[in-house]
Amino acid sequence: MKYSFKNDYAEGAHPKVLEALLQTNKDQQSGYGLDDYSLAAKAIIKQKINNPKSTVDFVSGGTQANLIAISSFLRPHESVVAAATGHIFTNESGAIESTGHKVHAVETENGKIRPEDIQTVIEGHQNKPHQVKQKLVYISNSTEVGTIYLKDELRNLYDYCQRNNLYLFVDGARLGHALTAETNNLTLEDFGKYTDAFYLGGTKNGALIGEAIVINNENLQEDFGFHLKQKGALLAKGRLLGIQFQELLKDDLYFDLAKHANQQAMKIKKAFREISHDFLTETFTNQIFPMLSHSQIEQLSQNFDFYVWKKLDQDQAAIRIITSWATEDYVVEQFINEIKNLK
Amino acid sequence: MKYSFKNDYAEGAHPKVLEALLQTNKDQQSGYGLDDYSLAAKAIIKQKINNPKSTVDFVSGGTQANLIAISSFLRPHESVVAAATGHIFTNESGAIESTGHKVHAVETENGKIRPEDIQTVIEGHQNKPHQVKQKLVYISNSTEVGTIYLKDELRNLYDYCQRNNLYLFVDGARLGHALTAETNNLTLEDFGKYTDAFYLGGTKNGALIGEAIVINNENLQEDFGFHLKQKGALLAKGRLLGIQFQELLKDDLYFDLAKHANQQAMKIKKAFREISHDFLTETFTNQIFPMLSHSQIEQLSQNFDFYVWKKLDQDQAAIRIITSWATEDYVVEQFINEIKNLK
Amino acid sequence: MKYSFKNDYAEGAHPKVLEALLQTNKDQQSGYGLDDYSLAAKAIIKQKINNPKSTVDFVSGGTQANLIAISSFLRPHESVVAAATGHIFTNESGAIESTGHKVHAVETENGKIRPEDIQTVIEGHQNKPHQVKQKLVYISNSTEVGTIYLKDELRNLYDYCQRNNLYLFVDGARLGHALTAETNNLTLEDFGKYTDAFYLGGTKNGALIGEAIVINNENLQEDFGFHLKQKGALLAKGRLLGIQFQELLKDDLYFDLAKHANQQAMKIKKAFREISHDFLTETFTNQIFPMLSHSQIEQLSQNFDFYVWKKLDQDQAAIRIITSWATEDYVVEQFINEIKNLK
Amino acid sequence: MKYSFKNDYAEGAHPKVLEALLQTNKDQQSGYGLDDYSLAAKAIIKQKINNPKSTVDFVSGGTQANLIAISSFLRPHESVVAAATGHIFTNESGAIESTGHKVHAVETENGKIRPEDIQTVIEGHQNKPHQVKQKLVYISNSTEVGTIYLKDELRNLYDYCQRNNLYLFVDGARLGHALTAETNNLTLEDFGKYTDAFYLGGTKNGALIGEAIVINNENLQEDFGFHLKQKGALLAKGRLLGIQFQELLKDDLYFDLAKHANQQAMKIKKAFREISHDFLTETFTNQIFPMLSHSQIEQLSQNFDFYVWKKLDQDQAAIRIITSWATEDYVVEQFINEIKNLK
């Protein structure tokens, strides 16, 4: 079977995570997130973001995190502004609209939203109450095209949102990868400070399942548990989520794994660069999008699996290569060898 | 710490399930339920229910299973009939209503719905279109009060539903316990035959998480995957669900575990009976509801945890004792000893 | 054709209302409720309830008023407590549930809810967040069975709601009839004081269509216009609603019409009483529910139309007689004659 | 006060419509659309579209018509394709999304959708079930920018929809204006043939309120009444809608009024053309969008009211002039005089 660079969730969990599940298996624990492990994991996260007033809740996946957070924050007439590449706009089967809220898509150059993009949407919706009211800005970090927000960018967005009575919510399915990218200058603490809420992804970074929803804005915290339950996200054995996050975060395993994934991607990026290939976006995380000729793509797919991301013209397309915590050195070396042999 | 009989999800997973997770951990697999393990587990279930045209999908929990199945089956104006004790009516934080559908509650003697109960609801809603249209009957087996449906009862319900253009949906969070109860005369195959859809619960019977939604009615199968995705139930690492169900079902471990839970409960029931205590409902599954005096409850709770289920009068209350696949013999013996010592 | 006592919306509008539509027909006016007539009508209502901080908005019908008000007031996990006879529970085709909210039905003796009824619901939903959160109490005045709330009753309910962090919302489809009943001791002003919101019905009291939603609680007023628009209630020619309410309310025509309807019903009630018939509920508004033998019902239906409301036993049933602003004296006299001739 | 060309709903109803309301006012009629007038009006419409199997229902406004039709036709995971100028996308405060459905916006040149536009959306959503399923195409005729569909265009769209398992739904708020435009080659009958459903607007063409929803596709007709009720659209005095449509349609008054509106607009268009002004879109209905300099706009707004529709550059903007059944000749002449005097 070919080795797959199609996604970062092809394997199970990091061995330490499984080991923790084994070690704790026979303990009797309270259900629904009130187990000792979940409580401990929540405390660790609150400490790491240095915001004791934040709340933390665990859910099983990213779409679930997005739909529950957003639908609990908004009133029925309020809408969301997102990049056209945003996961909620394109790849969650209308989950946000299914909870009743419109998502406005903003075309971007690199998957990142700027205050002026939001401003344009707001200015185009001044015929009240005939046009929906924008209330939440959704960004992803790292984005769906592998890019990351810098400190100034996040702060400017948050300031803009504060001034315009908007919530800023960050989809952090790959927040670990963003925070460990070589160009990054943000910290987890900044996300406790410059967002109303965000989630920290486990599924794509060493866990079997699990995302941690962090709500910083105290006005948005009330009764959040009801929303988890009502949307089917409150696991009876919430320990499954708590144990994993505790293990990933207690000694920074989470960040080590993300850094590893990034480094593997950067090695591959360098190999492509050396044979002078261009990229769809310039990324420093675990996703790269080299532009190749169709015959090169054909050649590479003999032994490796990946997505053809975007057809560029008759000759060329961009492919997507994703690495993960589980991508081993020898595989990367094999792949680099094949890249070197590309005509 | 006291031993808890409060629920059947206090421990992790059966060791064989964890072992299977370990063994398969490094395989690269497709995401979102297309992994080999999920495909194999689906095949096993279809074989066991002897209905090759049924579809099987795995989700993480019971509320999620109920809300996705029901909301995908119904049009906006259609409603659900359930027992007043039904999980969807009382304990899912309005999850069904949240998807837009009314739930009609029927008072029952033992948690079980009869055709005449449904008929009464329908007859009370003849002022069309001012009153909602009943379209789905929700039952649980075993019920929330530990009772089970017999073959004639299920068949009669299904016949009634067929004749009245209603769907019959079974919440099988504890279907294993129902099917291995000593008084049971139904088989898993019957659920492939006499229901439109049902789910088979893993969380309460040896899995970390996981319920298998089985749709027998072919008209209800179309596009079900979109609903899983839209409601946030499609796990990236769907393997987590597939592996567990494969392990539980390939050699009937699932039924052995449920039978074990039932037997432990029956031993405890016998002990209560011997000191001549009465029960709220007569059950043969892993839930029993003995009626005790307040001082007896006090006495028992010195060393054991359980819920006081229902206050009966000034002197008495019914408690709920739940056993599980993880309830060990020595604990049961200790508990029985305490029961024998009750005044 | 038989004369119909089946409902209070069988005729068009009071002639003065039609006349006002004719007189204003050619004026050019702003759309969507910003016309001069709507503004004037809103001012009149605010003056009559003596609460300058209240807001007033007009919609076309009662179900629309209920669903928009309730869905705009509540967050997704919040539920409504209503009488089992409440219009939203039985006769609006699941409109409230369609917006995502559960309605808890309380059995009552006379269609009226008491604080202790609400308390029972709340006490039965303490397993948070597994059970929905009660947040709004819905009452009707006059009720669906013709009864009315007295001043103490309304004040006690409101006090209870205030203490328990609940909203009190009144369906006033027949508020005119309640306020002009001979036993009434409430004023329109009281509804501006002892409720969070209510609506004042036009359709059943002289208008072609139209209900006025009044929101007293300032926290519930924000952005209400968006909800009107989003739910399809914002009429382009909002003048249609404004003109009617202006005409009905400027000189108390509204109350005169309701009083007329009540008086006609009371005459009929007296006639039934004189031949010693009993009533399902004791009412002083425009709905009466005499209990008759089947042969008497047969006899009366020769020349008059009405609903058989409830079968009581093999011999008897309660019928519903509704009068309206349009019920003329000669019809009442004819009907009374027939009553007198009943065996 | 200035004369307003801002919209086509500034006045009340055509005098004949009011007269009909007066004439029928005292008849006792059944409620909720079962009155004789509604039944007669439905019969007339079915006859005019020459499709006896179609169903007709009346609602009060366009947003209501759109949201009820679309939400009753679609399952939860299905989405709508519309022009970016489409009323449901921009001006209904998220009403469609509020019922759970995503609306995909297509950029167009003239407000009209072509099969290739839909094809592009479908091709961009092939990652099933992660991306929503397109199921309904929404078009307006005349469009929001005054243009109309020709016979070939409508037929091609319908054929495309049929082949791709999509519904074609037409927002006919101004269908009368489209069908009486000088360039039009479609008939009302064509809309009974080449659409799955459409609505025929009354509010903007002589009625006080009212839109007639026509469903041709028999699969979409079942239980439609429940949706009308559940969404608050079923008027107790449905006669109000029936009487108006009966009056408008029995002798083609409806088409005469629309033609009048178009003609008034064409006179004004000609006047602009003569002083060599350009238009944003070339229209033949009751909306025209001349491009003027800011000083010309200033000059015209001395005595007339209209919307500045779109800023074009530093010097120019397009204004929108709307005429209606109520626009009288003398006003048009006055306005034309002012146009002639523009510098």
Short mmCIF file of C-alpha atoms in Angstrom, two decimals, chain B residues 78-277:
data_model
loop_
_atom_site.label_atom_id
_atom_site.label_comp_id
_atom_site.label_asym_id
_atom_site.label_seq_id
_atom_site.Cartn_x
_atom_site.Cartn_y
_atom_site.Cartn_z
CA GLU B 78 -43.66 15.82 11.65
CA SER B 79 -43.52 14.83 15.31
CA VAL B 80 -42.39 12.00 17.52
CA VAL B 81 -44.34 9.88 20.00
CA ALA B 82 -42.36 8.65 23.00
CA ALA B 83 -42.89 7.40 26.52
CA ALA B 84 -42.82 10.15 29.14
CA THR B 85 -39.82 8.30 30.56
CA GLY B 86 -38.15 8.24 27.13
CA HIS B 87 -34.59 9.52 27.08
CA ILE B 88 -35.32 11.97 24.26
CA PHE B 89 -38.21 13.48 26.21
CA THR B 90 -36.56 13.99 29.56
CA ASN B 91 -32.81 13.74 29.42
CA GLU B 92 -31.44 15.09 26.17
CA SER B 93 -31.83 18.79 26.90
CA GLY B 94 -34.41 19.29 24.18
CA ALA B 95 -32.16 17.85 21.46
CA ILE B 96 -35.05 16.66 19.30
CA GLU B 97 -36.99 19.89 19.65
CA SER B 98 -33.76 21.70 18.84
CA THR B 99 -33.91 20.08 15.39
CA GLY B 100 -37.47 21.41 15.07
CA HIS B 101 -39.65 18.46 16.03
CA LYS B 102 -42.22 18.14 18.78
CA VAL B 103 -42.09 15.08 21.03
CA HIS B 104 -45.42 13.86 22.41
CA ALA B 105 -45.05 12.17 25.77
CA VAL B 106 -47.18 9.18 26.62
CA GLU B 107 -47.58 8.15 30.27
CA THR B 108 -46.85 4.45 30.66
CA GLU B 109 -46.85 1.94 33.50
CA ASN B 110 -43.45 0.46 32.79
CA GLY B 111 -41.68 2.64 30.25
CA LYS B 112 -43.14 0.67 27.33
CA ILE B 113 -45.42 2.08 24.63
CA ARG B 114 -48.39 0.18 23.25
CA PRO B 115 -50.26 0.78 19.97
CA GLU B 116 -53.24 2.15 21.90
CA ASP B 117 -51.01 4.83 23.44
CA ILE B 118 -49.99 6.02 20.00
CA GLN B 119 -53.56 5.84 18.79
CA THR B 120 -54.65 8.19 21.55
CA VAL B 121 -52.07 10.77 20.50
CA ILE B 122 -53.09 10.52 16.86
CA GLU B 123 -56.79 10.83 17.68
CA GLY B 124 -56.01 13.94 19.71
CA HIS B 125 -54.36 15.58 16.69
CA GLN B 126 -56.96 15.45 13.95
CA ASN B 127 -57.35 19.19 13.48
CA LYS B 128 -55.03 19.38 10.47
CA PRO B 129 -52.93 21.32 9.68
CA HIS B 130 -53.28 23.16 12.99
CA GLN B 131 -51.87 20.22 14.89
CA VAL B 132 -48.59 18.53 14.08
CA LYS B 133 -48.47 15.26 12.20
CA GLN B 134 -47.22 12.24 14.12
CA LYS B 135 -44.70 10.35 12.05
CA LEU B 136 -42.20 8.50 14.22
CA VAL B 137 -42.52 6.29 17.29
CA TYR B 138 -39.50 6.23 19.56
CA ILE B 139 -39.04 3.36 21.98
CA SER B 140 -36.06 2.29 24.07
CA ASN B 141 -35.06 -1.32 24.66
CA SER B 142 -34.21 -1.93 27.41
CA THR B 143 -36.24 1.06 28.58
CA GLU B 144 -35.05 3.80 30.87
CA VAL B 145 -36.67 1.90 33.74
CA GLY B 146 -34.99 -1.38 32.91
CA THR B 147 -37.90 -3.20 31.29
CA ILE B 148 -37.80 -4.93 27.91
CA TYR B 149 -40.11 -5.46 24.95
CA LEU B 150 -41.20 -8.99 24.11
CA LYS B 151 -41.44 -10.30 20.57
CA ASP B 152 -45.21 -9.90 20.30
CA GLU B 153 -45.04 -6.39 21.65
CA LEU B 154 -42.40 -5.29 19.15
CA ARG B 155 -44.19 -6.95 16.26
CA ASN B 156 -47.51 -5.40 17.20
CA LEU B 157 -45.95 -1.98 17.45
CA TYR B 158 -44.28 -2.38 14.07
CA ASP B 159 -47.49 -3.61 12.46
CA TYR B 160 -49.35 -0.67 13.93
CA CYS B 161 -46.72 1.73 12.64
CA GLN B 162 -46.79 0.15 9.18
CA ARG B 163 -50.55 0.45 8.99
CA ASN B 164 -50.50 4.05 10.19
CA ASN B 165 -47.64 5.28 8.08
CA LEU B 166 -45.35 5.80 11.05
CA TYR B 167 -41.68 4.98 11.47
CA LEU B 168 -40.58 2.81 14.38
CA PHE B 169 -37.20 3.80 15.80
CA VAL B 170 -35.52 2.00 18.68
CA ASP B 171 -33.02 3.56 21.05
CA GLY B 172 -30.74 0.65 21.77
CA ALA B 173 -28.29 2.28 24.15
CA ARG B 174 -28.83 -0.88 26.23
CA LEU B 175 -30.02 -3.23 23.51
CA GLY B 176 -27.37 -5.76 24.50
CA HIS B 177 -28.82 -5.92 28.00
CA ALA B 178 -32.32 -6.33 26.64
CA LEU B 179 -31.35 -9.16 24.30
CA THR B 180 -29.55 -11.11 27.02
CA ALA B 181 -32.17 -10.70 29.73
CA GLU B 182 -33.53 -14.00 30.98
CA THR B 183 -37.09 -13.10 30.00
CA ASN B 184 -36.16 -11.88 26.52
CA ASN B 185 -37.46 -13.63 23.40
CA LEU B 186 -36.22 -11.17 20.77
CA THR B 187 -33.09 -11.47 18.64
CA LEU B 188 -30.90 -8.87 16.99
CA GLU B 189 -32.32 -10.17 13.72
CA ASP B 190 -35.80 -9.13 14.85
CA PHE B 191 -34.56 -5.56 15.06
CA GLY B 192 -33.46 -5.77 11.44
CA LYS B 193 -36.97 -6.91 10.60
CA TYR B 194 -39.46 -5.15 12.87
CA THR B 195 -38.07 -1.63 12.99
CA ASP B 196 -37.41 1.13 10.48
CA ALA B 197 -34.20 1.96 12.27
CA PHE B 198 -32.48 1.37 15.58
CA TYR B 199 -29.16 1.88 17.21
CA LEU B 200 -26.97 -0.59 19.01
CA GLY B 201 -25.19 0.94 21.96
CA GLY B 202 -21.49 0.54 22.60
CA THR B 203 -20.80 3.16 25.28
CA LYS B 204 -22.74 1.31 27.98
CA ASN B 205 -21.49 -2.10 26.98
CA GLY B 206 -17.72 -2.22 26.80
CA ALA B 207 -16.72 0.53 24.37
CA LEU B 208 -15.14 3.89 25.14
CA ILE B 209 -17.69 5.54 22.91
CA GLY B 210 -19.83 4.45 20.02
CA GLU B 211 -23.33 3.63 18.90
CA ALA B 212 -24.18 1.88 15.64
CA ILE B 213 -27.15 3.36 13.79
CA VAL B 214 -28.87 0.74 11.63
CA ILE B 215 -31.39 1.89 9.04
CA ASN B 216 -33.57 -0.87 7.63
CA ASN B 217 -36.13 1.22 5.79
CA GLU B 218 -34.49 1.94 2.45
CA ASN B 219 -36.41 5.19 2.02
CA LEU B 220 -34.65 6.58 5.06
CA GLN B 221 -31.14 5.68 3.98
CA GLU B 222 -30.55 8.23 1.25
CA ASP B 223 -27.90 10.83 1.99
CA PHE B 224 -27.60 9.85 5.65
CA GLY B 225 -23.88 10.67 5.56
CA PHE B 226 -24.65 14.36 5.00
CA HIS B 227 -26.62 14.42 8.24
CA LEU B 228 -23.78 12.78 10.16
CA LYS B 229 -21.43 15.44 8.87
CA GLN B 230 -23.77 18.38 9.29
CA LYS B 231 -24.48 17.54 12.90
CA GLY B 232 -20.78 17.12 13.74
CA ALA B 233 -20.85 13.34 14.17
CA LEU B 234 -18.49 12.24 11.42
CA LEU B 235 -15.23 11.55 13.23
CA ALA B 236 -12.04 12.14 11.25
CA LYS B 237 -10.66 9.02 12.93
CA GLY B 238 -13.77 6.94 12.38
CA ARG B 239 -11.52 3.96 12.95
CA LEU B 240 -11.96 4.57 16.68
CA LEU B 241 -15.59 3.50 16.32
CA GLY B 242 -15.02 0.76 13.77
CA ILE B 243 -12.28 -0.97 15.73
CA GLN B 244 -14.36 -1.08 18.89
CA PHE B 245 -17.48 -2.47 17.25
CA GLN B 246 -15.47 -4.99 15.30
CA GLU B 247 -13.89 -6.24 18.51
CA LEU B 248 -17.15 -6.31 20.45
CA LEU B 249 -19.15 -8.08 17.79
CA LYS B 250 -16.83 -10.44 15.96
CA ASP B 251 -17.04 -13.14 18.68
CA ASP B 252 -20.12 -12.10 20.62
CA LEU B 253 -18.11 -10.33 23.28
CA TYR B 254 -20.85 -7.71 23.14
CA PHE B 255 -23.50 -10.16 24.30
CA ASP B 256 -21.26 -11.80 26.89
CA LEU B 257 -20.63 -8.44 28.49
CA ALA B 258 -24.30 -7.52 28.57
CA LYS B 259 -25.22 -10.89 30.01
CA HIS B 260 -22.60 -10.46 32.71
CA ALA B 261 -24.04 -7.06 33.64
CA ASN B 262 -27.55 -8.52 33.81
CA GLN B 263 -26.44 -11.44 35.97
CA GLN B 264 -24.75 -9.18 38.47
CA ALA B 265 -27.95 -7.13 38.71
CA MET B 266 -30.05 -10.26 39.14
CA LYS B 267 -27.87 -11.47 42.01
CA ILE B 268 -28.42 -8.14 43.75
CA LYS B 269 -32.12 -8.24 42.97
CA LYS B 270 -32.35 -11.68 44.54
CA ALA B 271 -30.67 -10.39 47.68
CA PHE B 272 -33.16 -7.56 47.96
CA ARG B 273 -36.02 -9.93 47.28
CA GLU B 274 -34.88 -12.27 50.00
CA ILE B 275 -35.22 -9.64 52.63
CA SER B 276 -38.62 -9.03 51.00
CA HIS B 277 -38.15 -5.69 49.33
#
